CSV table of C-alpha atoms and ligand atoms in Angstrom, one decimal:
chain,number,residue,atom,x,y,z
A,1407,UNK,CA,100.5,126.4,105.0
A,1408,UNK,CA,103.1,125.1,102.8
A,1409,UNK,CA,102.5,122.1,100.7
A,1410,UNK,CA,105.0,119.5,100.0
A,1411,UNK,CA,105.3,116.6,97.7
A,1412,UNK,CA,106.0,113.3,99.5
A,1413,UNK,CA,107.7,111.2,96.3
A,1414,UNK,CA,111.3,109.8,95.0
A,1415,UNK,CA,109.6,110.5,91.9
A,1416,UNK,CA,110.7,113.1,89.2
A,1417,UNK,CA,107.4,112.8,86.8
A,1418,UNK,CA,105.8,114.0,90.1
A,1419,UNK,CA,108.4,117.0,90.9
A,1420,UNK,CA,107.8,117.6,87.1
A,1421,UNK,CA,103.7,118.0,86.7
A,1422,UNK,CA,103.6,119.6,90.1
A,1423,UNK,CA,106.0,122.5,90.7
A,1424,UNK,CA,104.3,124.3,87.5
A,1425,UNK,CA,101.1,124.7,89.1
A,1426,UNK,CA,103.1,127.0,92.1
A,1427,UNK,CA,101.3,125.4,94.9
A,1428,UNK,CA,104.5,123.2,95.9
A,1429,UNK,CA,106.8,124.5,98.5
A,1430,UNK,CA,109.0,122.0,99.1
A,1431,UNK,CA,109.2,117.7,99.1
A,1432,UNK,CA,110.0,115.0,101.3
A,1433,UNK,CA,111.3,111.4,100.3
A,1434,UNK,CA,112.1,108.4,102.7
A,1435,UNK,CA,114.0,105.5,101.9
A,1436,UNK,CA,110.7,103.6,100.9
A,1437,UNK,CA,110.1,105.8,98.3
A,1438,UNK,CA,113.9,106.1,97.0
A,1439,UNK,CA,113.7,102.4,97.0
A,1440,UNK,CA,110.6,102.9,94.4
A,1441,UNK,CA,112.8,104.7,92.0
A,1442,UNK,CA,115.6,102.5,91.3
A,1443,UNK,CA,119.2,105.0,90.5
A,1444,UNK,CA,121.2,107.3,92.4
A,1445,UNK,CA,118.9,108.1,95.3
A,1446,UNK,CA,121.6,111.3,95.9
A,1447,UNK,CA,121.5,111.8,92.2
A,1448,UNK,CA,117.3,111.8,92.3
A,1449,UNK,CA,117.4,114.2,95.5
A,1450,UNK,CA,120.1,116.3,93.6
A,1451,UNK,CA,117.2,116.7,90.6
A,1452,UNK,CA,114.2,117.0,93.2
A,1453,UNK,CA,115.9,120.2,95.1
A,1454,UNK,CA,116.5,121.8,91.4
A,1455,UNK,CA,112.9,121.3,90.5
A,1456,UNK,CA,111.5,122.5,93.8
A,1457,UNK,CA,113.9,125.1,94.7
A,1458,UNK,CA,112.9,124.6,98.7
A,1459,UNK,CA,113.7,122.2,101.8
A,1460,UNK,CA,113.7,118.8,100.7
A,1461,UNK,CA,114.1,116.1,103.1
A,1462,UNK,CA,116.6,113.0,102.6
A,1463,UNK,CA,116.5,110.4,105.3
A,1464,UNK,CA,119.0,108.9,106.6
A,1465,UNK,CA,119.8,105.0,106.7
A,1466,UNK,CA,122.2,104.5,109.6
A,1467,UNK,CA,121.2,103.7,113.1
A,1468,UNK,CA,123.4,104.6,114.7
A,1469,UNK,CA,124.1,108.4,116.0
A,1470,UNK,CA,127.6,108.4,115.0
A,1471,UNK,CA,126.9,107.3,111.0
A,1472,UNK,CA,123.6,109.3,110.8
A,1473,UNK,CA,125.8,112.0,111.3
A,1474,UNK,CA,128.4,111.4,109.2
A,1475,UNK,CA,125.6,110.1,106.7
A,1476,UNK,CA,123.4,113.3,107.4
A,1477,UNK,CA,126.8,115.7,106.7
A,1478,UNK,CA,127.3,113.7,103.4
A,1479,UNK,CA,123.0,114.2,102.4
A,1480,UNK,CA,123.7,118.3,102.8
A,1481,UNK,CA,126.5,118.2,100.7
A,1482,UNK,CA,124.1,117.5,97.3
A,1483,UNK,CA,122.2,120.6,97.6
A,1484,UNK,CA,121.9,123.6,100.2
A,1485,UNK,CA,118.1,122.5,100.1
A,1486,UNK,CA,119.1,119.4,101.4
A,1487,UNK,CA,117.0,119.0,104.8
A,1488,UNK,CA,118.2,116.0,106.8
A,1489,UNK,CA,115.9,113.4,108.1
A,1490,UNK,CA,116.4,111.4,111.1
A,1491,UNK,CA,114.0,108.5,113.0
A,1492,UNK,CA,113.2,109.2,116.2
A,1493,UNK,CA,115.1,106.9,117.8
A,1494,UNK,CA,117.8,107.8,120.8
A,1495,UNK,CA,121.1,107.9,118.5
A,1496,UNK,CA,118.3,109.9,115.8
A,1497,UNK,CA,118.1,112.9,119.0
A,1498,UNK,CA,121.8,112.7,119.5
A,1499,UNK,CA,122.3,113.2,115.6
A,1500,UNK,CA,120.0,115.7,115.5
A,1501,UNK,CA,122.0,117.2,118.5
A,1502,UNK,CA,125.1,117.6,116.4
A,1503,UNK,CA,123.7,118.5,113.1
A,1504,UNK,CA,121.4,120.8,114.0
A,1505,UNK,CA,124.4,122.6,115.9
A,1506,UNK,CA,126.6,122.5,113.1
A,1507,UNK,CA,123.6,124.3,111.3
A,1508,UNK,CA,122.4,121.6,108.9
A,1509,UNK,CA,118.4,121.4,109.0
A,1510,UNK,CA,117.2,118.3,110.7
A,1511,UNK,CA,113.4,116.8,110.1
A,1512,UNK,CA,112.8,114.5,112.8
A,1513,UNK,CA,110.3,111.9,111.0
A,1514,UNK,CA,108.7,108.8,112.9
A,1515,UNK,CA,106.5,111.0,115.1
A,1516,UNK,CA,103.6,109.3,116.7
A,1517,UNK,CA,103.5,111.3,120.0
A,1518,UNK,CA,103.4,114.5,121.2
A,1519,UNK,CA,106.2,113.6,123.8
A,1520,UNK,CA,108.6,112.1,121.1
A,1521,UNK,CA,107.8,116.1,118.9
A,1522,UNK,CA,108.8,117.8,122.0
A,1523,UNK,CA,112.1,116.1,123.0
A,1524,UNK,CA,113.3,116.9,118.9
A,1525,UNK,CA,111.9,120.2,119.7
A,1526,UNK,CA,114.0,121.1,122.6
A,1527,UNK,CA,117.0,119.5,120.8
A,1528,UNK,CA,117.0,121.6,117.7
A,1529,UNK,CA,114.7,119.9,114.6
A,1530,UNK,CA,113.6,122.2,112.0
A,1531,UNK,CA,110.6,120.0,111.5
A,1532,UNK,CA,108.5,117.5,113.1
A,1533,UNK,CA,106.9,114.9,111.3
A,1534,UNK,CA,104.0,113.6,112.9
A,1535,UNK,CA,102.4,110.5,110.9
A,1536,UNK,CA,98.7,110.7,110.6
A,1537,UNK,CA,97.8,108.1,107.9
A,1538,UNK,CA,99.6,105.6,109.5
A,1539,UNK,CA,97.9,106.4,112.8
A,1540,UNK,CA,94.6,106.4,111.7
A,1541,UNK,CA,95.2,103.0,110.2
A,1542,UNK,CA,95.3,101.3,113.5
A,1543,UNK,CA,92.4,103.2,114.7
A,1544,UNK,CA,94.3,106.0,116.2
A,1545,UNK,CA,93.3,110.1,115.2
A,1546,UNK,CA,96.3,111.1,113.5
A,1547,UNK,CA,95.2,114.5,113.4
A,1548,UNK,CA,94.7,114.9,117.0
A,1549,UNK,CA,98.7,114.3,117.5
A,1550,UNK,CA,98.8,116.9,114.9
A,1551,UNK,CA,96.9,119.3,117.5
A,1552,UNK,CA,98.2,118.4,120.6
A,1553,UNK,CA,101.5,119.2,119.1
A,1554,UNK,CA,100.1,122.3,117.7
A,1555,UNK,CA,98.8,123.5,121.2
A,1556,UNK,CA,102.2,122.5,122.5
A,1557,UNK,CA,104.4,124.5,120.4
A,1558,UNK,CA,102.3,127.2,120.8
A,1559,UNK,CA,103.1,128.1,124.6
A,1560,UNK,CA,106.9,128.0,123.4
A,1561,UNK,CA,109.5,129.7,121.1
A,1562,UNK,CA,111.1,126.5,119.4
A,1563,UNK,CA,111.0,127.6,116.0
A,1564,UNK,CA,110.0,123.9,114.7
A,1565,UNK,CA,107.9,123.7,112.2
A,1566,UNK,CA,104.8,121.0,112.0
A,1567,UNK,CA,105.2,119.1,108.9
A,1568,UNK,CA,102.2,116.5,108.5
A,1569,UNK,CA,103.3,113.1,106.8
A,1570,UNK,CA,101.5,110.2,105.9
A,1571,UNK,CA,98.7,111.4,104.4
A,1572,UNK,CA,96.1,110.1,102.8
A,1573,UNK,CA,93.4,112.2,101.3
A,1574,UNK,CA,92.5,115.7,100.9
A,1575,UNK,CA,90.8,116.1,104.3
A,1576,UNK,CA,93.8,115.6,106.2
A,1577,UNK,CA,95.3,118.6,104.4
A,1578,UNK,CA,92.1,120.3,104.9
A,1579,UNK,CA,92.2,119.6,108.5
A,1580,UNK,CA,96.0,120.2,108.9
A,1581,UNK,CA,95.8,123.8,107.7
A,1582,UNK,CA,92.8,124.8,109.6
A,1583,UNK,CA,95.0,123.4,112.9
A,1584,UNK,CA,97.7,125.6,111.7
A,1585,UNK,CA,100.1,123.2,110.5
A,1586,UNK,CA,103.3,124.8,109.2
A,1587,UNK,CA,103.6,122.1,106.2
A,1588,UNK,CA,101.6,119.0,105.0
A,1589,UNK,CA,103.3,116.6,102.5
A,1590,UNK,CA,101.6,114.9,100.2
A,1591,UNK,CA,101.7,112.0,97.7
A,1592,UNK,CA,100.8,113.3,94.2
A,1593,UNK,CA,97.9,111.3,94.0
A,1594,UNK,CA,96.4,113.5,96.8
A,1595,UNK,CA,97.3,116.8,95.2
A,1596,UNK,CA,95.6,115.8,92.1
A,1597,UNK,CA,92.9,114.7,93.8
A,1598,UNK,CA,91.8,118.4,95.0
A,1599,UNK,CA,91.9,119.1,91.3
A,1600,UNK,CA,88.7,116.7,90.7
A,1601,UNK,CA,85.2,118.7,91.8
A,1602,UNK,CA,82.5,117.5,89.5
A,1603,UNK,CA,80.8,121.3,90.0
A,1604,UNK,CA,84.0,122.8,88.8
A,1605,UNK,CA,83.6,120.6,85.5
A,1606,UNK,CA,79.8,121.0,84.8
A,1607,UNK,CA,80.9,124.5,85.6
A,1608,UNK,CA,83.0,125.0,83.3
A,1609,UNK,CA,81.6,122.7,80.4
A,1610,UNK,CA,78.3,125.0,81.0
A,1611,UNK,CA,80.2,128.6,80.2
A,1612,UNK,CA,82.1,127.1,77.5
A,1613,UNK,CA,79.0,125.5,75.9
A,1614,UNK,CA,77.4,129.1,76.7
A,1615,UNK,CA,80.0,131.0,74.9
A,1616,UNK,CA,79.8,129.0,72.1
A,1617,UNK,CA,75.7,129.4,71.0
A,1618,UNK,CA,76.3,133.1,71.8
A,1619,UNK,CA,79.3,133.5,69.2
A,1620,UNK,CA,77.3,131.2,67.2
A,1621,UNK,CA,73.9,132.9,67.4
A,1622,UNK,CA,76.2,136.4,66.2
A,1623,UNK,CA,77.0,134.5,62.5
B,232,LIG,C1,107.0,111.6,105.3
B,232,LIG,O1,108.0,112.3,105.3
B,232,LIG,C2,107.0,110.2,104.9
B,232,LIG,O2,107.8,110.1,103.8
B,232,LIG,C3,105.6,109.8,104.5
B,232,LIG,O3,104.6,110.8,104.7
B,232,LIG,C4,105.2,108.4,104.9
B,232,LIG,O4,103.9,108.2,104.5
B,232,LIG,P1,103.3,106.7,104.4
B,232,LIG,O5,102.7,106.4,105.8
B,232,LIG,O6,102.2,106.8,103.4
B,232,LIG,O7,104.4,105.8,104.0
């Protein structure tokens, strides 16, 4: 499963992509907003530090400016993956762009119906929102499998890309369903990096190592 970063933020792009676990990022224009600047300018720096697809949403509504916003987003960077709501004019967008060969990231997913309509009309990616459906009560990662099981009885080539995530399980669970991608906010990502076993582990050898080299002067 490939493993995104969901941020506008470079310092995030910049402790992250040495560790070789990141594939790839998403932003939305929350998260530009965060950042202050150029958003183009940021994305422009996020593609060279990822070197993978990196989504840039677009802010028109309606399908004739998301497309000539979404033609103007691929220009910055051949990583550039478009990112369109799921809205009617967002399917009809996607219908151009996606013909014209530009990658299209259909974001805004809360149903299985709304991930196979972008399906049959060309996305690249779907992303369904778990965090945000599990915050009215709803199991986000049950979309994620009823998706899963959907796409799997089809040829679509569109890829599954988890959003709104919130803590390690849901990357946990989104890779045992087979997920193509899950993006995730930094924080998350370092969280996996904190296992108090893996610490007294570790504190144990070195504290080990060092009586034995000791105990040999
Ligand atoms: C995905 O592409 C979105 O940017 C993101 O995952 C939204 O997450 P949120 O619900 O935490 O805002």
């Amino acid at each position: 499963m490939k493993i995104f970063i969901d941020s506008g933020s470079l310092k995030d792009y910049e402790a992250l992509v040495p560790l070789g676990i990141i594939d790839g990022a998403t932003t939305n224009p929350s998260l530009m907003a965060k950042e202050g600047g150029d958003p183009r300018a940021i994305v422009k720096k996020i593609c060279g530090l990822v070197q993978g697809p990196v989504s840039a949403e677009v802010v028109s509504t309606t399908a004739a400016d998301m497309i000539a916003e979404g033609r103007e987003l691929s220009k910055i960077d051949p990583h550039v993956v478009v990112k369109v709501p799921f809205t009617r004019d967002g399917l009809k967008a996607l219908k151009t762009l996606s013909g014209e060969g530009i990658p299209v990231n259909v974001t805004l997913i809360f149903s299985a119906t709304q991930a196979l309509f972008a399906a049959k009309v060309g996305a690249s990616y779907v992303s369904p929102f778990v965090g945000r459906l599990d915050d009215i009560a709803s199991d986000g990662m049950r979309l994620v499998q009823e998706i899963s099981e959907i796409f799997n009885h089809y040829q679509f080539g569109t890829q599954i890309l988890v959003a709104s995530v919130r803590s390690p399980m849901h990357i946990v669970e989104a890779a045992r369903m087979g997920a193509h991608v899950c993006t995730c906010p930094a924080s998350v990502i370092e969280a996996c990096f904190n296992h108090p076993l893996t610490d007294i582990g570790l504190a144990k050898f070195l504290k080990d190592w060092e009586k034995a080299q000791g105990a040999k002067v």
